[in-house]
Amino acid sequence: MDDRDWELFLLPYEQAVEELKVKFKTMRAELKKREEYAPIEFVTGRVKKISSILDKAKRLDVPRDQLDTGIEDIAGIRIMCQFVEDIRWVAQYIRARKDLTVLYEKDYVTNFKESGYRSFHMIAEYPVQTAFGQKIVLAEIQIRTLAMNFWATIEHSLNYKYRQSLPAPIRDRLKTAAEAAMILDNEMSSIREDILDAQKSFEDEANLVQRVLKDIHRLYFLHKVTEALESQQKFNELWEKQDFIGLQQLGESVRKMRKSGARMVEEEQDE
């Protein structure tokens, strides 16, 4: 058994995973604000378990003193997308980043494995700032659709149970499931525009409600209590009828009252 200090060895990988998760989540938030649609649905990450590292090193014949260069996925990031088309977009965003270096890519979306596994992998070098200086660690970034991720998670669990030797009946059923997942992805792609229009409509309505309620709340602080109460009553009536055109008009009216109230407060302060 390796006598290294595993906690110390894995520390830079843990740091890399946490930092990359934050960065990709931030990228998602920025894309949503800039483009109103982000190809990233959600991001997860993990550091490979010690037993899995040792198993893979044995399987690939990687010497114990070369784990940091011979095992490329000790730090792993998974980026989930809604549609297959989104995978290419996300990969392009990652290639353009200056805080990591993509070494190479493995396209299992176009060239999926015989088992049915589909995913897009990017192996990258990522610099971690440690207490003793910079350390470059390898990280594997997997980009998948939700359907691909569901299938891969199940397959991974079964492979772990059977120690990479799946019984033929289970292997066959997994292939059938992989085909079903591919059909699902293709169907979702075929109605992609309808889905995106529905999601945008939902986002717009949610943002409108938040904006109107926020402006009504501000009226209280501007001493426009009567206007705030009347606006809240009107909001309740419109919300009950799901009248979003009326809510938009109310929002414009409340915004004008808020701006007027803010000017009055400024003028009083100037006096």
PDB file of C-alpha atoms in Angstrom:
ATOM      1  CA  MET A   1       0.000   0.000   0.000  1.00  0.00           C
ATOM      2  CA  ASP A   2       1.234   3.511  -0.825  1.00  0.00           C
ATOM      3  CA  ASP A   3       2.669   5.201   2.280  1.00  0.00           C
ATOM      4  CA  ARG A   4       2.219   8.768   1.037  1.00  0.00           C
ATOM      5  CA  ASP A   5       0.190  11.353   2.965  1.00  0.00           C
ATOM      6  CA  TRP A   6      -2.978  11.062   0.880  1.00  0.00           C
ATOM      7  CA  GLU A   7      -4.722  14.034   2.469  1.00  0.00           C
ATOM      8  CA  LEU A   8      -1.797  16.260   1.517  1.00  0.00           C
ATOM      9  CA  PHE A   9      -1.557  14.720  -1.950  1.00  0.00           C
ATOM     10  CA  LEU A  10      -5.257  15.274  -2.707  1.00  0.00           C
ATOM     11  CA  LEU A  11      -5.424  18.794  -1.281  1.00  0.00           C
ATOM     12  CA  PRO A  12      -4.527  20.614  -4.551  1.00  0.00           C
ATOM     13  CA  TYR A  13      -7.101  18.495  -6.416  1.00  0.00           C
ATOM     14  CA  GLU A  14      -9.787  19.380  -3.877  1.00  0.00           C
ATOM     15  CA  GLN A  15      -8.889  23.043  -4.303  1.00  0.00           C
ATOM     16  CA  ALA A  16      -8.990  22.735  -8.100  1.00  0.00           C
ATOM     17  CA  VAL A  17     -12.440  21.131  -8.027  1.00  0.00           C
ATOM     18  CA  GLU A  18     -13.890  23.802  -5.740  1.00  0.00           C
ATOM     19  CA  GLU A  19     -12.400  26.657  -7.759  1.00  0.00           C
ATOM     20  CA  LEU A  20     -13.508  25.239 -11.117  1.00  0.00           C
ATOM     21  CA  LYS A  21     -17.043  24.616  -9.838  1.00  0.00           C
ATOM     22  CA  VAL A  22     -17.308  28.245  -8.755  1.00  0.00           C
ATOM     23  CA  LYS A  23     -15.878  29.498 -12.049  1.00  0.00           C
ATOM     24  CA  PHE A  24     -18.204  27.454 -14.246  1.00  0.00           C
ATOM     25  CA  LYS A  25     -21.223  28.349 -12.118  1.00  0.00           C
ATOM     26  CA  THR A  26     -20.244  32.003 -12.420  1.00  0.00           C
ATOM     27  CA  MET A  27     -19.888  31.544 -16.180  1.00  0.00           C
ATOM     28  CA  ARG A  28     -23.428  30.152 -16.265  1.00  0.00           C
ATOM     29  CA  ALA A  29     -24.775  33.140 -14.317  1.00  0.00           C
ATOM     30  CA  GLU A  30     -22.996  35.604 -16.609  1.00  0.00           C
ATOM     31  CA  LEU A  31     -24.242  33.907 -19.768  1.00  0.00           C
ATOM     32  CA  LYS A  32     -27.823  33.998 -18.457  1.00  0.00           C
ATOM     33  CA  LYS A  33     -27.546  37.737 -17.856  1.00  0.00           C
ATOM     34  CA  ARG A  34     -25.864  38.476 -21.170  1.00  0.00           C
ATOM     35  CA  GLU A  35     -27.732  36.121 -23.494  1.00  0.00           C
ATOM     36  CA  GLU A  36     -30.851  35.181 -21.485  1.00  0.00           C
ATOM     37  CA  TYR A  37     -29.964  31.549 -22.153  1.00  0.00           C
ATOM     38  CA  ALA A  38     -27.060  29.566 -20.740  1.00  0.00           C
ATOM     39  CA  PRO A  39     -26.035  26.229 -22.253  1.00  0.00           C
ATOM     40  CA  ILE A  40     -24.890  25.118 -18.788  1.00  0.00           C
ATOM     41  CA  GLU A  41     -27.701  23.581 -16.747  1.00  0.00           C
ATOM     42  CA  PHE A  42     -25.675  22.764 -13.627  1.00  0.00           C
ATOM     43  CA  VAL A  43     -22.141  21.878 -12.515  1.00  0.00           C
ATOM     44  CA  THR A  44     -20.838  19.197 -10.156  1.00  0.00           C
ATOM     45  CA  GLY A  45     -17.365  18.058  -9.206  1.00  0.00           C
ATOM     46  CA  ARG A  46     -15.525  15.419  -7.232  1.00  0.00           C
ATOM     47  CA  VAL A  47     -12.060  14.234  -6.272  1.00  0.00           C
ATOM     48  CA  LYS A  48     -11.439  10.580  -7.108  1.00  0.00           C
ATOM     49  CA  LYS A  49     -11.450   8.220  -4.133  1.00  0.00           C
ATOM     50  CA  ILE A  50      -8.089   6.756  -3.116  1.00  0.00           C
ATOM     51  CA  SER A  51      -9.259   3.213  -3.890  1.00  0.00           C
ATOM     52  CA  SER A  52     -10.347   4.309  -7.387  1.00  0.00           C
ATOM     53  CA  ILE A  53      -7.003   6.030  -7.989  1.00  0.00           C
ATOM     54  CA  LEU A  54      -5.124   2.864  -7.025  1.00  0.00           C
ATOM     55  CA  ASP A  55      -7.426   0.661  -9.111  1.00  0.00           C
ATOM     56  CA  LYS A  56      -6.950   2.863 -12.176  1.00  0.00           C
ATOM     57  CA  ALA A  57      -3.177   3.054 -11.663  1.00  0.00           C
ATOM     58  CA  LYS A  58      -3.037  -0.734 -11.604  1.00  0.00           C
ATOM     59  CA  ARG A  59      -5.276  -1.041 -14.662  1.00  0.00           C
ATOM     60  CA  LEU A  60      -3.224   1.489 -16.673  1.00  0.00           C
ATOM     61  CA  ASP A  61       0.119   0.336 -15.255  1.00  0.00           C
ATOM     62  CA  VAL A  62       0.898   3.796 -13.849  1.00  0.00           C
ATOM     63  CA  PRO A  63       3.811   3.817 -11.349  1.00  0.00           C
ATOM     64  CA  ARG A  64       2.908   5.033  -7.849  1.00  0.00           C
ATOM     65  CA  ASP A  65       5.327   7.966  -8.148  1.00  0.00           C
ATOM     66  CA  GLN A  66       3.636   9.187 -11.356  1.00  0.00           C
ATOM     67  CA  LEU A  67       0.008   9.356 -10.239  1.00  0.00           C
ATOM     68  CA  ASP A  68      -0.197  13.121 -10.686  1.00  0.00           C
ATOM     69  CA  THR A  69       0.681  12.844 -14.395  1.00  0.00           C
ATOM     70  CA  GLY A  70      -0.534   9.332 -15.183  1.00  0.00           C
ATOM     71  CA  ILE A  71      -4.070   9.647 -13.786  1.00  0.00           C
ATOM     72  CA  GLU A  72      -5.823  12.510 -15.547  1.00  0.00           C
ATOM     73  CA  ASP A  73      -9.165  12.519 -13.745  1.00  0.00           C
ATOM     74  CA  ILE A  74      -8.241  12.726 -10.049  1.00  0.00           C
ATOM     75  CA  ALA A  75      -9.961  16.108 -10.215  1.00  0.00           C
ATOM     76  CA  GLY A  76     -13.239  15.759 -12.100  1.00  0.00           C
ATOM     77  CA  ILE A  77     -15.797  18.356 -13.186  1.00  0.00           C
ATOM     78  CA  ARG A  78     -19.131  17.535 -14.815  1.00  0.00           C
ATOM     79  CA  ILE A  79     -21.070  20.149 -16.730  1.00  0.00           C
ATOM     80  CA  MET A  80     -24.640  19.212 -17.612  1.00  0.00           C
ATOM     81  CA  CYS A  81     -26.528  20.690 -20.565  1.00  0.00           C
ATOM     82  CA  GLN A  82     -30.117  20.468 -21.737  1.00  0.00           C
ATOM     83  CA  PHE A  83     -29.351  19.775 -25.396  1.00  0.00           C
ATOM     84  CA  VAL A  84     -26.638  17.985 -27.360  1.00  0.00           C
ATOM     85  CA  GLU A  85     -26.019  21.203 -29.328  1.00  0.00           C
ATOM     86  CA  ASP A  86     -25.089  22.985 -26.082  1.00  0.00           C
ATOM     87  CA  ILE A  87     -22.102  20.685 -25.525  1.00  0.00           C
ATOM     88  CA  ARG A  88     -20.170  22.300 -28.405  1.00  0.00           C
ATOM     89  CA  TRP A  89     -20.907  25.770 -27.094  1.00  0.00           C
ATOM     90  CA  VAL A  90     -19.653  24.942 -23.618  1.00  0.00           C
ATOM     91  CA  ALA A  91     -16.505  23.302 -25.009  1.00  0.00           C
ATOM     92  CA  GLN A  92     -15.790  26.457 -27.022  1.00  0.00           C
ATOM     93  CA  TYR A  93     -16.201  28.662 -23.951  1.00  0.00           C
ATOM     94  CA  ILE A  94     -13.755  26.458 -22.044  1.00  0.00           C
ATOM     95  CA  ARG A  95     -11.175  26.482 -24.852  1.00  0.00           C
ATOM     96  CA  ALA A  96     -11.236  30.289 -24.785  1.00  0.00           C
ATOM     97  CA  ARG A  97     -10.497  30.548 -21.068  1.00  0.00           C
ATOM     98  CA  LYS A  98      -7.099  31.873 -19.949  1.00  0.00           C
ATOM     99  CA  ASP A  99      -7.106  30.331 -16.473  1.00  0.00           C
ATOM    100  CA  LEU A 100      -6.641  26.753 -17.711  1.00  0.00           C
ATOM    101  CA  THR A 101      -4.999  24.980 -20.630  1.00  0.00           C
ATOM    102  CA  VAL A 102      -6.856  22.298 -22.565  1.00  0.00           C
ATOM    103  CA  LEU A 103      -4.377  19.535 -23.448  1.00  0.00           C
ATOM    104  CA  TYR A 104      -6.670  17.356 -25.529  1.00  0.00           C
ATOM    105  CA  GLU A 105     -10.272  16.297 -25.998  1.00  0.00           C
ATOM    106  CA  LYS A 106     -12.146  13.007 -26.306  1.00  0.00           C
ATOM    107  CA  ASP A 107     -15.431  13.149 -28.195  1.00  0.00           C
ATOM    108  CA  TYR A 108     -17.616  10.278 -27.030  1.00  0.00           C
ATOM    109  CA  VAL A 109     -20.726  12.128 -28.212  1.00  0.00           C
ATOM    110  CA  THR A 110     -20.025  11.639 -31.900  1.00  0.00           C
ATOM    111  CA  ASN A 111     -17.917   8.507 -31.388  1.00  0.00           C
ATOM    112  CA  PHE A 112     -19.703   6.903 -28.456  1.00  0.00           C
ATOM    113  CA  LYS A 113     -18.252   3.826 -26.794  1.00  0.00           C
ATOM    114  CA  GLU A 114     -19.432   0.310 -27.581  1.00  0.00           C
ATOM    115  CA  SER A 115     -21.118   0.194 -24.168  1.00  0.00           C
ATOM    116  CA  GLY A 116     -23.312   3.130 -25.176  1.00  0.00           C
ATOM    117  CA  TYR A 117     -21.422   5.690 -23.086  1.00  0.00           C
ATOM    118  CA  ARG A 118     -21.666   9.242 -24.445  1.00  0.00           C
ATOM    119  CA  SER A 119     -19.907  12.325 -23.110  1.00  0.00           C
ATOM    120  CA  PHE A 120     -17.452  15.015 -24.209  1.00  0.00           C
ATOM    121  CA  HIS A 121     -14.192  15.005 -22.231  1.00  0.00           C
ATOM    122  CA  MET A 122     -11.587  17.734 -21.968  1.00  0.00           C
ATOM    123  CA  ILE A 123      -8.296  17.118 -20.154  1.00  0.00           C
ATOM    124  CA  ALA A 124      -6.905  20.383 -18.834  1.00  0.00           C
ATOM    125  CA  GLU A 125      -4.015  21.705 -16.812  1.00  0.00           C
ATOM    126  CA  TYR A 126      -5.184  23.975 -14.020  1.00  0.00           C
ATOM    127  CA  PRO A 127      -2.836  26.069 -11.824  1.00  0.00           C
ATOM    128  CA  VAL A 128      -3.544  25.916  -8.103  1.00  0.00           C
ATOM    129  CA  GLN A 129      -1.992  28.445  -5.734  1.00  0.00           C
ATOM    130  CA  THR A 130      -0.825  26.499  -2.683  1.00  0.00           C
ATOM    131  CA  ALA A 131       0.848  27.723   0.495  1.00  0.00           C
ATOM    132  CA  PHE A 132       4.191  26.752  -1.076  1.00  0.00           C
ATOM    133  CA  GLY A 133       3.670  28.160  -4.546  1.00  0.00           C
ATOM    134  CA  GLN A 134       1.854  27.221  -7.724  1.00  0.00           C
ATOM    135  CA  LYS A 135       1.086  23.604  -8.594  1.00  0.00           C
ATOM    136  CA  ILE A 136      -0.282  22.497 -11.950  1.00  0.00           C
ATOM    137  CA  VAL A 137      -2.864  19.735 -11.603  1.00  0.00           C
ATOM    138  CA  LEU A 138      -4.679  17.748 -14.267  1.00  0.00           C
ATOM    139  CA  ALA A 139      -8.470  17.929 -14.335  1.00  0.00           C
ATOM    140  CA  GLU A 140     -11.001  16.128 -16.482  1.00  0.00           C
ATOM    141  CA  ILE A 141     -14.006  18.183 -17.567  1.00  0.00           C
ATOM    142  CA  GLN A 142     -16.949  16.109 -18.748  1.00  0.00           C
ATOM    143  CA  ILE A 143     -19.732  17.821 -20.688  1.00  0.00           C
ATOM    144  CA  ARG A 144     -22.990  15.879 -21.035  1.00  0.00           C
ATOM    145  CA  THR A 145     -26.697  16.199 -21.507  1.00  0.00           C
ATOM    146  CA  LEU A 146     -28.944  15.289 -18.597  1.00  0.00           C
ATOM    147  CA  ALA A 147     -29.888  12.028 -20.352  1.00  0.00           C
ATOM    148  CA  MET A 148     -26.230  11.118 -20.914  1.00  0.00           C
ATOM    149  CA  ASN A 149     -25.430  11.838 -17.284  1.00  0.00           C
ATOM    150  CA  PHE A 150     -28.304   9.698 -15.984  1.00  0.00           C
ATOM    151  CA  TRP A 151     -27.156   6.733 -18.076  1.00  0.00           C
ATOM    152  CA  ALA A 152     -23.461   7.182 -17.171  1.00  0.00           C
ATOM    153  CA  THR A 153     -24.226   7.395 -13.449  1.00  0.00           C
ATOM    154  CA  ILE A 154     -26.146   4.106 -13.534  1.00  0.00           C
ATOM    155  CA  GLU A 155     -23.468   2.390 -15.623  1.00  0.00           C
ATOM    156  CA  HIS A 156     -20.736   3.555 -13.230  1.00  0.00           C
ATOM    157  CA  SER A 157     -22.609   2.116 -10.244  1.00  0.00           C
ATOM    158  CA  LEU A 158     -23.117  -1.229 -11.979  1.00  0.00           C
ATOM    159  CA  ASN A 159     -19.475  -1.395 -13.087  1.00  0.00           C
ATOM    160  CA  TYR A 160     -18.410  -0.763  -9.499  1.00  0.00           C
ATOM    161  CA  LYS A 161     -20.696  -3.531  -8.242  1.00  0.00           C
ATOM    162  CA  TYR A 162     -19.456  -6.057 -10.808  1.00  0.00           C
ATOM    163  CA  ARG A 163     -15.826  -4.842 -10.774  1.00  0.00           C
ATOM    164  CA  GLN A 164     -15.856  -3.870 -14.467  1.00  0.00           C
ATOM    165  CA  SER A 165     -17.192  -7.334 -15.475  1.00  0.00           C
ATOM    166  CA  LEU A 166     -20.855  -6.721 -16.230  1.00  0.00           C
ATOM    167  CA  PRO A 167     -22.956  -9.825 -16.922  1.00  0.00           C
ATOM    168  CA  ALA A 168     -24.010 -10.044 -20.585  1.00  0.00           C
ATOM    169  CA  PRO A 169     -27.777  -9.531 -19.896  1.00  0.00           C
ATOM    170  CA  ILE A 170     -27.099  -6.313 -17.960  1.00  0.00           C
ATOM    171  CA  ARG A 171     -24.665  -5.129 -20.636  1.00  0.00           C
ATOM    172  CA  ASP A 172     -27.321  -5.658 -23.313  1.00  0.00           C
ATOM    173  CA  ARG A 173     -29.994  -3.843 -21.329  1.00  0.00           C
ATOM    174  CA  LEU A 174     -27.623  -0.933 -20.738  1.00  0.00           C
ATOM    175  CA  LYS A 175     -27.041  -0.666 -24.482  1.00  0.00           C
ATOM    176  CA  THR A 176     -30.803  -0.580 -25.005  1.00  0.00           C
ATOM    177  CA  ALA A 177     -31.078   2.134 -22.363  1.00  0.00           C
ATOM    178  CA  ALA A 178     -28.264   4.100 -24.057  1.00  0.00           C
ATOM    179  CA  GLU A 179     -30.188   3.982 -27.336  1.00  0.00           C
ATOM    180  CA  ALA A 180     -33.293   5.236 -25.543  1.00  0.00           C
ATOM    181  CA  ALA A 181     -31.289   8.101 -24.007  1.00  0.00           C
ATOM    182  CA  MET A 182     -30.000   9.023 -27.467  1.00  0.00           C
ATOM    183  CA  ILE A 183     -33.542   9.024 -28.858  1.00  0.00           C
ATOM    184  CA  LEU A 184     -34.600  11.274 -25.966  1.00  0.00           C
ATOM    185  CA  ASP A 185     -31.764  13.724 -26.694  1.00  0.00           C
ATOM    186  CA  ASN A 186     -32.680  13.765 -30.379  1.00  0.00           C
ATOM    187  CA  GLU A 187     -36.352  14.390 -29.612  1.00  0.00           C
ATOM    188  CA  MET A 188     -35.483  17.237 -27.262  1.00  0.00           C
ATOM    189  CA  SER A 189     -33.254  18.760 -29.949  1.00  0.00           C
ATOM    190  CA  SER A 190     -36.084  18.567 -32.478  1.00  0.00           C
ATOM    191  CA  ILE A 191     -38.326  20.747 -30.277  1.00  0.00           C
ATOM    192  CA  ARG A 192     -35.469  22.831 -28.875  1.00  0.00           C
ATOM    193  CA  GLU A 193     -36.845  26.194 -30.041  1.00  0.00           C
ATOM    194  CA  ASP A 194     -40.261  25.519 -28.487  1.00  0.00           C
ATOM    195  CA  ILE A 195     -38.611  24.512 -25.210  1.00  0.00           C
ATOM    196  CA  LEU A 196     -36.385  27.608 -25.157  1.00  0.00           C
ATOM    197  CA  ASP A 197     -39.338  29.896 -25.955  1.00  0.00           C
ATOM    198  CA  ALA A 198     -41.310  28.377 -23.069  1.00  0.00           C
ATOM    199  CA  GLN A 199     -38.369  28.730 -20.685  1.00  0.00           C
ATOM    200  CA  LYS A 200     -37.757  32.333 -21.725  1.00  0.00           C
ATOM    201  CA  SER A 201     -41.437  33.159 -21.223  1.00  0.00           C
ATOM    202  CA  PHE A 202     -41.309  31.662 -17.737  1.00  0.00           C
ATOM    203  CA  GLU A 203     -38.115  33.595 -16.897  1.00  0.00           C
ATOM    204  CA  ASP A 204     -39.568  36.867 -18.192  1.00  0.00           C
ATOM    205  CA  GLU A 205     -42.732  36.451 -16.126  1.00  0.00           C
ATOM    206  CA  ALA A 206     -40.747  35.532 -12.997  1.00  0.00           C
ATOM    207  CA  ASN A 207     -38.474  38.566 -13.444  1.00  0.00           C
ATOM    208  CA  LEU A 208     -41.475  40.839 -13.995  1.00  0.00           C
ATOM    209  CA  VAL A 209     -43.132  39.695 -10.762  1.00  0.00           C
ATOM    210  CA  GLN A 210     -39.898  40.151  -8.813  1.00  0.00           C
ATOM    211  CA  ARG A 211     -39.322  43.606 -10.266  1.00  0.00           C
ATOM    212  CA  VAL A 212     -42.865  44.861  -9.557  1.00  0.00           C
ATOM    213  CA  LEU A 213     -42.881  43.594  -5.965  1.00  0.00           C
ATOM    214  CA  LYS A 214     -39.453  45.094  -5.355  1.00  0.00           C
ATOM    215  CA  ASP A 215     -40.599  48.499  -6.594  1.00  0.00           C
ATOM    216  CA  ILE A 216     -43.789  48.328  -4.509  1.00  0.00           C
ATOM    217  CA  HIS A 217     -41.676  47.559  -1.441  1.00  0.00           C
ATOM    218  CA  ARG A 218     -39.483  50.591  -2.143  1.00  0.00           C
ATOM    219  CA  LEU A 219     -42.506  52.876  -2.118  1.00  0.00           C
ATOM    220  CA  TYR A 220     -42.859  52.311   1.646  1.00  0.00           C
ATOM    221  CA  PHE A 221     -39.343  53.636   2.217  1.00  0.00           C
ATOM    222  CA  LEU A 222     -40.172  56.700   0.107  1.00  0.00           C
ATOM    223  CA  HIS A 223     -43.158  57.437   2.392  1.00  0.00           C
ATOM    224  CA  LYS A 224     -45.660  56.619  -0.362  1.00  0.00           C
ATOM    225  CA  VAL A 225     -47.628  54.242   1.842  1.00  0.00           C
ATOM    226  CA  THR A 226     -51.027  54.811   0.228  1.00  0.00           C
ATOM    227  CA  GLU A 227     -49.585  54.235  -3.260  1.00  0.00           C
ATOM    228  CA  ALA A 228     -47.804  51.101  -2.051  1.00  0.00           C
ATOM    229  CA  LEU A 229     -50.952  49.631  -0.516  1.00  0.00           C
ATOM    230  CA  GLU A 230     -53.023  50.400  -3.621  1.00  0.00           C
ATOM    231  CA  SER A 231     -50.335  48.934  -5.900  1.00  0.00           C
ATOM    232  CA  GLN A 232     -50.104  45.795  -3.797  1.00  0.00           C
ATOM    233  CA  GLN A 233     -53.876  45.350  -3.981  1.00  0.00           C
ATOM    234  CA  LYS A 234     -53.774  45.815  -7.742  1.00  0.00           C
ATOM    235  CA  PHE A 235     -50.880  43.345  -7.999  1.00  0.00           C
ATOM    236  CA  ASN A 236     -52.863  40.721  -6.054  1.00  0.00           C
ATOM    237  CA  GLU A 237     -55.838  41.093  -8.404  1.00  0.00           C
ATOM    238  CA  LEU A 238     -53.715  40.854 -11.554  1.00  0.00           C
ATOM    239  CA  TRP A 239     -51.695  37.919 -10.205  1.00  0.00           C
ATOM    240  CA  GLU A 240     -54.899  36.044  -9.373  1.00  0.00           C
ATOM    241  CA  LYS A 241     -55.993  36.398 -13.015  1.00  0.00           C
ATOM    242  CA  GLN A 242     -52.467  35.699 -14.342  1.00  0.00           C
ATOM    243  CA  ASP A 243     -52.747  38.963 -16.271  1.00  0.00           C
ATOM    244  CA  PHE A 244     -49.102  39.588 -17.146  1.00  0.00           C
ATOM    245  CA  ILE A 245     -49.890  42.411 -19.561  1.00  0.00           C
ATOM    246  CA  GLY A 246     -51.645  44.169 -16.708  1.00  0.00           C
ATOM    247  CA  LEU A 247     -48.693  43.390 -14.401  1.00  0.00           C
ATOM    248  CA  GLN A 248     -46.330  44.960 -16.917  1.00  0.00           C
ATOM    249  CA  GLN A 249     -48.444  48.106 -17.024  1.00  0.00           C
ATOM    250  CA  LEU A 250     -48.606  48.157 -13.216  1.00  0.00           C
ATOM    251  CA  GLY A 251     -44.841  47.768 -13.116  1.00  0.00           C
ATOM    252  CA  GLU A 252     -44.360  50.821 -15.334  1.00  0.00           C
ATOM    253  CA  SER A 253     -46.730  52.835 -13.151  1.00  0.00           C
ATOM    254  CA  VAL A 254     -45.019  51.788  -9.911  1.00  0.00           C
ATOM    255  CA  ARG A 255     -41.586  52.508 -11.391  1.00  0.00           C
ATOM    256  CA  LYS A 256     -42.681  56.069 -12.227  1.00  0.00           C
ATOM    257  CA  MET A 257     -43.998  56.547  -8.663  1.00  0.00           C
ATOM    258  CA  ARG A 258     -40.728  55.206  -7.268  1.00  0.00           C
ATOM    259  CA  LYS A 259     -38.630  57.553  -9.395  1.00  0.00           C
ATOM    260  CA  SER A 260     -40.857  60.491  -8.477  1.00  0.00           C
ATOM    261  CA  GLY A 261     -40.592  59.628  -4.790  1.00  0.00           C
ATOM    262  CA  ALA A 262     -36.824  59.268  -5.008  1.00  0.00           C
ATOM    263  CA  ARG A 263     -36.523  62.748  -6.591  1.00  0.00           C
ATOM    264  CA  MET A 264     -38.653  64.262  -3.822  1.00  0.00           C
ATOM    265  CA  VAL A 265     -36.434  62.692  -1.150  1.00  0.00           C
ATOM    266  CA  GLU A 266     -33.314  64.054  -2.884  1.00  0.00           C
ATOM    267  CA  GLU A 267     -34.820  67.539  -3.086  1.00  0.00           C
ATOM    268  CA  GLU A 268     -35.727  67.459   0.621  1.00  0.00           C
ATOM    269  CA  GLN A 269     -32.181  66.417   1.487  1.00  0.00           C
ATOM    270  CA  ASP A 270     -30.735  69.244  -0.626  1.00  0.00           C
ATOM    271  CA  GLU A 271     -32.827  71.769   1.285  1.00  0.00           C
TER     272      GLU A 271
END
